[in-house]
């Protein structure tokens, strides 16, 4: 049997916008364009990789598009990418996931020759190379977004092909951070006696089992929000003539823009210029980490320092962010600060004021008691009902989690202390 | 900050009123009614915080004169002047502040100076009238309340209310439920709008599919049109080709005929005529060249014979060239010899002059032999330097000797002066008790101070005793000094009192808490009741829901939506089906039309017509022939009929061909139409089956949703709306019902809490009464009045402590006075003793101060005299010593002078010896010697130069002579006359010229000989070439079988014509081949051309042109339609609109989330501050109230000791002497005013601890106080005036008396007739 190579990608989420990114100012057309194109460029990088490595086929494990409201443009760009593969004689096997189920699939777009699109029933196809049947690919697509827990049961080794692959969009290994679509345990997957489980759905690159069979998620090809920071890409898998994996699949980053978290401590910084210089240092460090890619970052300012007062003035953060936008957009490649999170504290020791027999002492004591009381925290949540239970607004807001509420309380404490101590030099 | 001066320009009744130097403490302004006190109060407030506007009830327009406003001069705590001016103008009048450094500012700078004080605060707390004091409202404003709590709250510049307002405002700027203009509300609208737009774009998919289908149809249609068009164009091109080939085809025939008519000559040489012409021309050319060459040879031979060459000169050429090259050097040498001779003569003259300067004994030989070596020069220089040094030393030593003599004379004179001065200072010295006098001097300050202070201290002591007695009287009749010393105010008594106080206070606090709880429970009950009523009212007002199950409603809603969507799809399918049917009918109609057309076109001319016409012609011929025997007419008639029959037959044939072609086209069109109809029919069938499937699905859904049959769209919409309304109603009702249930639970809870609170209150009241009884018993044991409260008891203890401190101070003063008296006596006895010891008793003045001064003066005079004698003795000894030193110095200087003289003589002798040695004249001094040596050296250099010049001259002369000899030798050799020395140069030049001419003639002859040889060779060559050409001409003529050139040319012309016709035929054949495309096609083309006529081709071409034009138009239309569809498709494919909308929506959502977090933080912060304030006010007693309590106890002589905190509200309660709490309304007018004043004083005390103090202004606030309380208040005012400036306005003389009774030094000003006067 000849050796063969394939690429395992998933969760392309083509044409899905970046989340959490505010409205970019006028004149940043180039950055806007690059952000808009990011998911497409990542997909094109996957295609380029297939062509460069002269792989035998490409596997896409679901969620090509982001949702039911996918754009025609996304479908056409997907077709164009596959056409390039088809012209080079590279086949592609595709299953659909919860974000792009079959009932949302467009008949208008005819996929090119050499692309196998799995249907709603479990089926398997044989991949031949040089006249040898070298691999069998089992796959199933989501007929609709909502599927039962038993969906996709029955993957089982079949035929004499030496290497057998399961192509499936599911939540394996019980990752509670993602929606429990088609939940499977690792042992369930092992029992199917396949050699490789090409999974999609989890957006991080995860290897659940390194061999016999390999079970893994390559993650999505392009991070789209701050919780998808770090490198994003796909697996290049090499199979030997004996039908065995030639080492672990190689992870190749495909993201065109990288999301990264930045942390800057204001301790010891005396002026805004000093702070900007420190942030610029952090920006440079992130650009280095991104290996020549553009970066979108969320910078959290921490620490206790003299600058806290200046930063909490109305519009101060916005002005600083404007400055950082000007600096970041002038860089090449650009670095866009998505958000500036203020977690700084005033240069006074609030703990020391906590027990004082004055108003601030009383206030800090009250906040402590609220923190420790679930009932008080619930009452605090009730204070925000005007917004979070508002008929229209609630559609676009996630009610604050306990952690978020705690964080808001911390921020409110800091804000109160600032106001009470203002001018109290 | 205090008022130092003020000036009223115009304000109410007051105009141009000034008061300079307003005292810093308390001042009283006494004025009758309507004197302007209230106006003055308002003026002071207005200048600082703004003039009253015209809208106010009292706006104090200037009634007399002047501009409304004025000036106040303030002084800050550093004593610096600040001028505040305000005059009527915009708003409350613009303010001008002149700061201590002279700079000016406005309101902002003034606010900076006064810190946190505000207009309200100042008007209500610092400067107020009696009526304002009586109004509790003035203390209830939010700002004042804030200030009261803020004073002790331990925070920055902002009040709690300001902070809450600020936070609320910030939150309100972000989001308002139901609002539309706030940032988040706007964002929300935008997000929703984008959502709607994105939804609208979901239809792009269907649109895309539809356009793709239409595009495919369009492509098919276009393909068909293009095929037909291609065929038509091919035929059109063929006809064009035939027309184009026709001319060539005819010419080809002509050429063939001409060729056959020409004779054939095979022996003509190839290219014969051209070759013959060429050979004849060449032969002629060679002959011409031969003639020219012969003539050139003759002329060259003549020229050669005329040339003559001088061989002798040519042999001597080398020598002549050498001499010619040396000529320049020869002439140069001659010039150099001349200049050298001149230069040598000048040098010799200069040397002679120098020798004369040196002296007669000097000649060239002596000059050359004179020793000018470096050692000689050095010896002369050393000798010169030694002589010079010795001479200078002699001069210096002589000057030193003369100066030493002068100094000796001066010192002798000084010694004499010192001796006479010492003799003058001799006087007997007296003896004084110097130590005693100094002791007296040191003790004087203390003695004088004791004498001065004693009466004042005694007076102070008396005053303190008076105060102590007053204090004792106030404490009670049974208190005197003795009892005060004995009374126990130890810690245990205080502790007992404090324990009682604490117990009582705790119980009171508990009681208040219990009361508060009762009130809270009642309030909570009533709130819950009102919530319940509200909720029920709202529920009653809402329509009831038919279905209570929200899940079921949601299911129904989903089902309706699905059915609606299916219905829409079915409608679309039905429309598509109808469209299909319409198009099927169209196709049927088209097919039928084509059939009809086909049938209509089948008619034509019958086949029998031409034979019939021909038959008629034959009949006519026979008739005319047989009948009339007229062959000519019969032949004409027959001919006419025959031509007609032939024309009809031809026309019938052409028509038949055309009809057949049309039939074929139409049959093809019918087949196309039938195929397309079939496809459409299949599509319609498929649609019908889909429709049937969809309707069965829909029917099932409808049955499941409770419809009997498939409902109408509108019915479905109504049902969906109804469900949506019910869902909305359910959602609206749910929170209200929740509220109702909550309220019912709260009522139950509040009732239970109320019962508990009431029980607790009763219990607390009982315990409070028991504690009060214990206190009364303790008082009896301590022999204290029964009316004493624990607070006033502690206050009395404080006062007793103060009195004991006063007593101790008095004891200390008494002791100090006795010590002063003792010290005075001791000093006076010491004075007398010192005077006696110094023997000055008789002269001593009576008064102590003068006596001490007299003794001190005596002592100082004695000390001064002794010091002068000592100094004079020292001066004399110094003078004697200096004289002796001067004498020694003079002798030494003289010795040095003599030694220098002898050294100078020794060096002169040395020079004399050296001069002799060198052989120089005796008259030469050592000073001139170096110069002499320099002259000798210069002369010797000149001598050397003369010698050099003589040598050069000799050398030049030898060179000239050698050259002349060589030239003469050459002349001899060449046979020419020998030249003189002067002619040598010219002879050489002549030789050179003649040699040049000889060489040129030799070269010319050589060239001519070479040319002649070449010309002879050429002539031979030309003769050979002429012979060759002639041979070739003969050969050509012979080959063509002709004998001369003329006959050869005739034969050649025939041959050319034949060649041209052949070429034309080949060209025409080639062109026909190019037009036809292949050899086979050429024959077909020729056949076709043989068949066709020019007219027939023209007619077909015209028809085809029209057809192509029509089909091109169809193609353009179809391509346009295709382009339009492609453009639509491209637009949809390239559209970024959805991406853009989603990105924008995400951006807005991100911003919305960020603002939501900010809003939440602000809301939480607001709530936290609000809650903390409630807690603070409830649990902490502000410092203001504590201060106020102390004042209130003092004003009411201890009757009222406690003010209860206005916890979050505007209620103030006081604890009455009987232990009961009283509201303000229950107090007498005076006591209420004292309470208000206490609160204000309490605030002022707290305020000044944290802020810039401001002046206090009161207008007749004591009128309602009884004498005791008025006095206590007066004392408190005076005490406050120690740290603050106070202006007390009154119209009552008794108030003035009271204040002056408390402090006699209080300044009092009278305000009368708009003027101030200090009356005491």
PDB file of C-alpha atoms in Angstrom, chain B residues 75-178:
ATOM      1  CA  UNK B  75      -7.535  88.750  55.814  1.00  0.00           C
ATOM      2  CA  UNK B  76      -6.541  85.098  55.730  1.00  0.00           C
ATOM      3  CA  UNK B  77      -4.840  83.166  58.542  1.00  0.00           C
ATOM      4  CA  UNK B  78      -1.464  84.520  57.396  1.00  0.00           C
ATOM      5  CA  UNK B  79      -2.744  88.082  57.690  1.00  0.00           C
ATOM      6  CA  UNK B  80      -2.681  88.674  53.932  1.00  0.00           C
ATOM      7  CA  UNK B  81      -5.234  91.048  52.354  1.00  0.00           C
ATOM      8  CA  UNK B  82      -7.788  89.773  49.895  1.00  0.00           C
ATOM      9  CA  UNK B  83     -10.186  92.263  48.338  1.00  0.00           C
ATOM     10  CA  UNK B  84     -13.597  91.020  47.252  1.00  0.00           C
ATOM     11  CA  UNK B  85     -15.747  93.344  45.154  1.00  0.00           C
ATOM     12  CA  UNK B  86     -19.180  92.740  43.714  1.00  0.00           C
ATOM     13  CA  UNK B  87     -21.447  95.121  41.907  1.00  0.00           C
ATOM     14  CA  UNK B  88     -24.766  94.757  40.185  1.00  0.00           C
ATOM     15  CA  UNK B  89     -24.412  93.093  36.788  1.00  0.00           C
ATOM     16  CA  UNK B  90     -25.182  89.881  35.031  1.00  0.00           C
ATOM     17  CA  UNK B  91     -26.746  87.179  37.266  1.00  0.00           C
ATOM     18  CA  UNK B  92     -25.833  87.690  40.886  1.00  0.00           C
ATOM     19  CA  UNK B  93     -23.271  90.333  39.935  1.00  0.00           C
ATOM     20  CA  UNK B  94     -19.740  89.644  38.751  1.00  0.00           C
ATOM     21  CA  UNK B  95     -17.214  89.100  41.495  1.00  0.00           C
ATOM     22  CA  UNK B  96     -13.675  90.461  41.440  1.00  0.00           C
ATOM     23  CA  UNK B  97     -11.082  89.108  43.839  1.00  0.00           C
ATOM     24  CA  UNK B  98      -7.711  90.782  44.306  1.00  0.00           C
ATOM     25  CA  UNK B  99      -5.326  88.233  45.759  1.00  0.00           C
ATOM     26  CA  UNK B 100      -2.400  88.985  48.103  1.00  0.00           C
ATOM     27  CA  UNK B 101       0.077  88.897  45.217  1.00  0.00           C
ATOM     28  CA  UNK B 102      -1.935  91.561  43.382  1.00  0.00           C
ATOM     29  CA  UNK B 103      -3.375  89.202  40.819  1.00  0.00           C
ATOM     30  CA  UNK B 104      -7.104  89.287  40.129  1.00  0.00           C
ATOM     31  CA  UNK B 105      -9.618  86.510  39.824  1.00  0.00           C
ATOM     32  CA  UNK B 106     -13.307  85.712  39.878  1.00  0.00           C
ATOM     33  CA  UNK B 107     -15.729  83.243  41.425  1.00  0.00           C
ATOM     34  CA  UNK B 108     -13.406  80.262  40.861  1.00  0.00           C
ATOM     35  CA  UNK B 109     -10.501  81.852  42.714  1.00  0.00           C
ATOM     36  CA  UNK B 110     -12.841  82.910  45.527  1.00  0.00           C
ATOM     37  CA  UNK B 111     -14.204  79.352  45.869  1.00  0.00           C
ATOM     38  CA  UNK B 112     -10.624  78.163  46.030  1.00  0.00           C
ATOM     39  CA  UNK B 113     -10.019  80.518  48.952  1.00  0.00           C
ATOM     40  CA  UNK B 114     -13.076  79.584  50.993  1.00  0.00           C
ATOM     41  CA  UNK B 115     -12.796  75.816  50.518  1.00  0.00           C
ATOM     42  CA  UNK B 116     -15.954  73.793  50.787  1.00  0.00           C
ATOM     43  CA  UNK B 117     -18.273  76.543  52.024  1.00  0.00           C
ATOM     44  CA  UNK B 118     -21.293  77.243  49.851  1.00  0.00           C
ATOM     45  CA  UNK B 119     -23.806  80.012  49.584  1.00  0.00           C
ATOM     46  CA  UNK B 120     -26.529  77.995  51.350  1.00  0.00           C
ATOM     47  CA  UNK B 121     -24.166  76.923  54.058  1.00  0.00           C
ATOM     48  CA  UNK B 122     -22.997  80.440  54.768  1.00  0.00           C
ATOM     49  CA  UNK B 123     -26.474  81.942  54.745  1.00  0.00           C
ATOM     50  CA  UNK B 124     -27.897  79.274  57.021  1.00  0.00           C
ATOM     51  CA  UNK B 125     -25.081  78.516  59.394  1.00  0.00           C
ATOM     52  CA  UNK B 126     -22.616  81.410  59.526  1.00  0.00           C
ATOM     53  CA  UNK B 127     -24.632  84.549  58.922  1.00  0.00           C
ATOM     54  CA  UNK B 128     -28.267  84.653  59.971  1.00  0.00           C
ATOM     55  CA  UNK B 129     -30.925  86.821  61.494  1.00  0.00           C
ATOM     56  CA  UNK B 130     -33.316  86.106  64.330  1.00  0.00           C
ATOM     57  CA  UNK B 131     -36.050  85.070  61.949  1.00  0.00           C
ATOM     58  CA  UNK B 132     -33.687  82.733  60.163  1.00  0.00           C
ATOM     59  CA  UNK B 133     -32.553  81.282  63.445  1.00  0.00           C
ATOM     60  CA  UNK B 134     -36.155  80.519  64.316  1.00  0.00           C
ATOM     61  CA  UNK B 135     -36.720  78.708  61.064  1.00  0.00           C
ATOM     62  CA  UNK B 136     -35.734  75.093  61.260  1.00  0.00           C
ATOM     63  CA  UNK B 137     -36.338  74.874  57.528  1.00  0.00           C
ATOM     64  CA  UNK B 138     -33.072  76.646  56.922  1.00  0.00           C
ATOM     65  CA  UNK B 139     -31.322  73.695  58.544  1.00  0.00           C
ATOM     66  CA  UNK B 140     -33.204  71.126  56.582  1.00  0.00           C
ATOM     67  CA  UNK B 141     -31.872  71.777  53.122  1.00  0.00           C
ATOM     68  CA  UNK B 142     -30.066  68.868  51.582  1.00  0.00           C
ATOM     69  CA  UNK B 143     -26.874  70.836  51.308  1.00  0.00           C
ATOM     70  CA  UNK B 144     -26.835  71.754  54.982  1.00  0.00           C
ATOM     71  CA  UNK B 145     -27.666  68.233  55.973  1.00  0.00           C
ATOM     72  CA  UNK B 146     -24.885  66.987  53.763  1.00  0.00           C
ATOM     73  CA  UNK B 147     -22.552  69.436  55.304  1.00  0.00           C
ATOM     74  CA  UNK B 148     -23.534  68.333  58.830  1.00  0.00           C
ATOM     75  CA  UNK B 149     -22.807  64.727  58.026  1.00  0.00           C
ATOM     76  CA  UNK B 150     -19.935  65.528  55.698  1.00  0.00           C
ATOM     77  CA  UNK B 151     -18.151  67.495  58.398  1.00  0.00           C
ATOM     78  CA  UNK B 152     -17.323  64.354  60.297  1.00  0.00           C
ATOM     79  CA  UNK B 153     -17.533  61.827  57.527  1.00  0.00           C
ATOM     80  CA  UNK B 154     -13.844  61.725  56.801  1.00  0.00           C
ATOM     81  CA  UNK B 155     -14.052  62.120  53.018  1.00  0.00           C
ATOM     82  CA  UNK B 156     -12.855  64.528  50.370  1.00  0.00           C
ATOM     83  CA  UNK B 157     -14.359  67.602  48.827  1.00  0.00           C
ATOM     84  CA  UNK B 158     -17.599  66.114  47.536  1.00  0.00           C
ATOM     85  CA  UNK B 159     -20.694  65.482  49.580  1.00  0.00           C
ATOM     86  CA  UNK B 160     -22.442  62.147  49.525  1.00  0.00           C
ATOM     87  CA  UNK B 161     -25.404  63.665  47.716  1.00  0.00           C
ATOM     88  CA  UNK B 162     -23.101  65.094  45.070  1.00  0.00           C
ATOM     89  CA  UNK B 163     -21.435  61.724  44.626  1.00  0.00           C
ATOM     90  CA  UNK B 164     -24.791  59.960  44.303  1.00  0.00           C
ATOM     91  CA  UNK B 165     -26.003  62.601  41.859  1.00  0.00           C
ATOM     92  CA  UNK B 166     -22.836  62.277  39.847  1.00  0.00           C
ATOM     93  CA  UNK B 167     -23.081  58.476  39.649  1.00  0.00           C
ATOM     94  CA  UNK B 168     -26.799  58.586  38.825  1.00  0.00           C
ATOM     95  CA  UNK B 169     -26.157  61.171  36.129  1.00  0.00           C
ATOM     96  CA  UNK B 170     -23.393  59.093  34.591  1.00  0.00           C
ATOM     97  CA  UNK B 171     -25.592  55.971  34.582  1.00  0.00           C
ATOM     98  CA  UNK B 172     -28.505  57.997  33.172  1.00  0.00           C
ATOM     99  CA  UNK B 173     -26.343  59.214  30.325  1.00  0.00           C
ATOM    100  CA  UNK B 174     -25.713  55.602  29.360  1.00  0.00           C
ATOM    101  CA  UNK B 175     -29.122  53.965  29.563  1.00  0.00           C
ATOM    102  CA  UNK B 176     -32.715  54.794  30.388  1.00  0.00           C
ATOM    103  CA  UNK B 177     -35.368  52.058  30.130  1.00  0.00           C
ATOM    104  CA  UNK B 178     -37.807  53.259  27.493  1.00  0.00           C
TER     105      UNK B 178
END
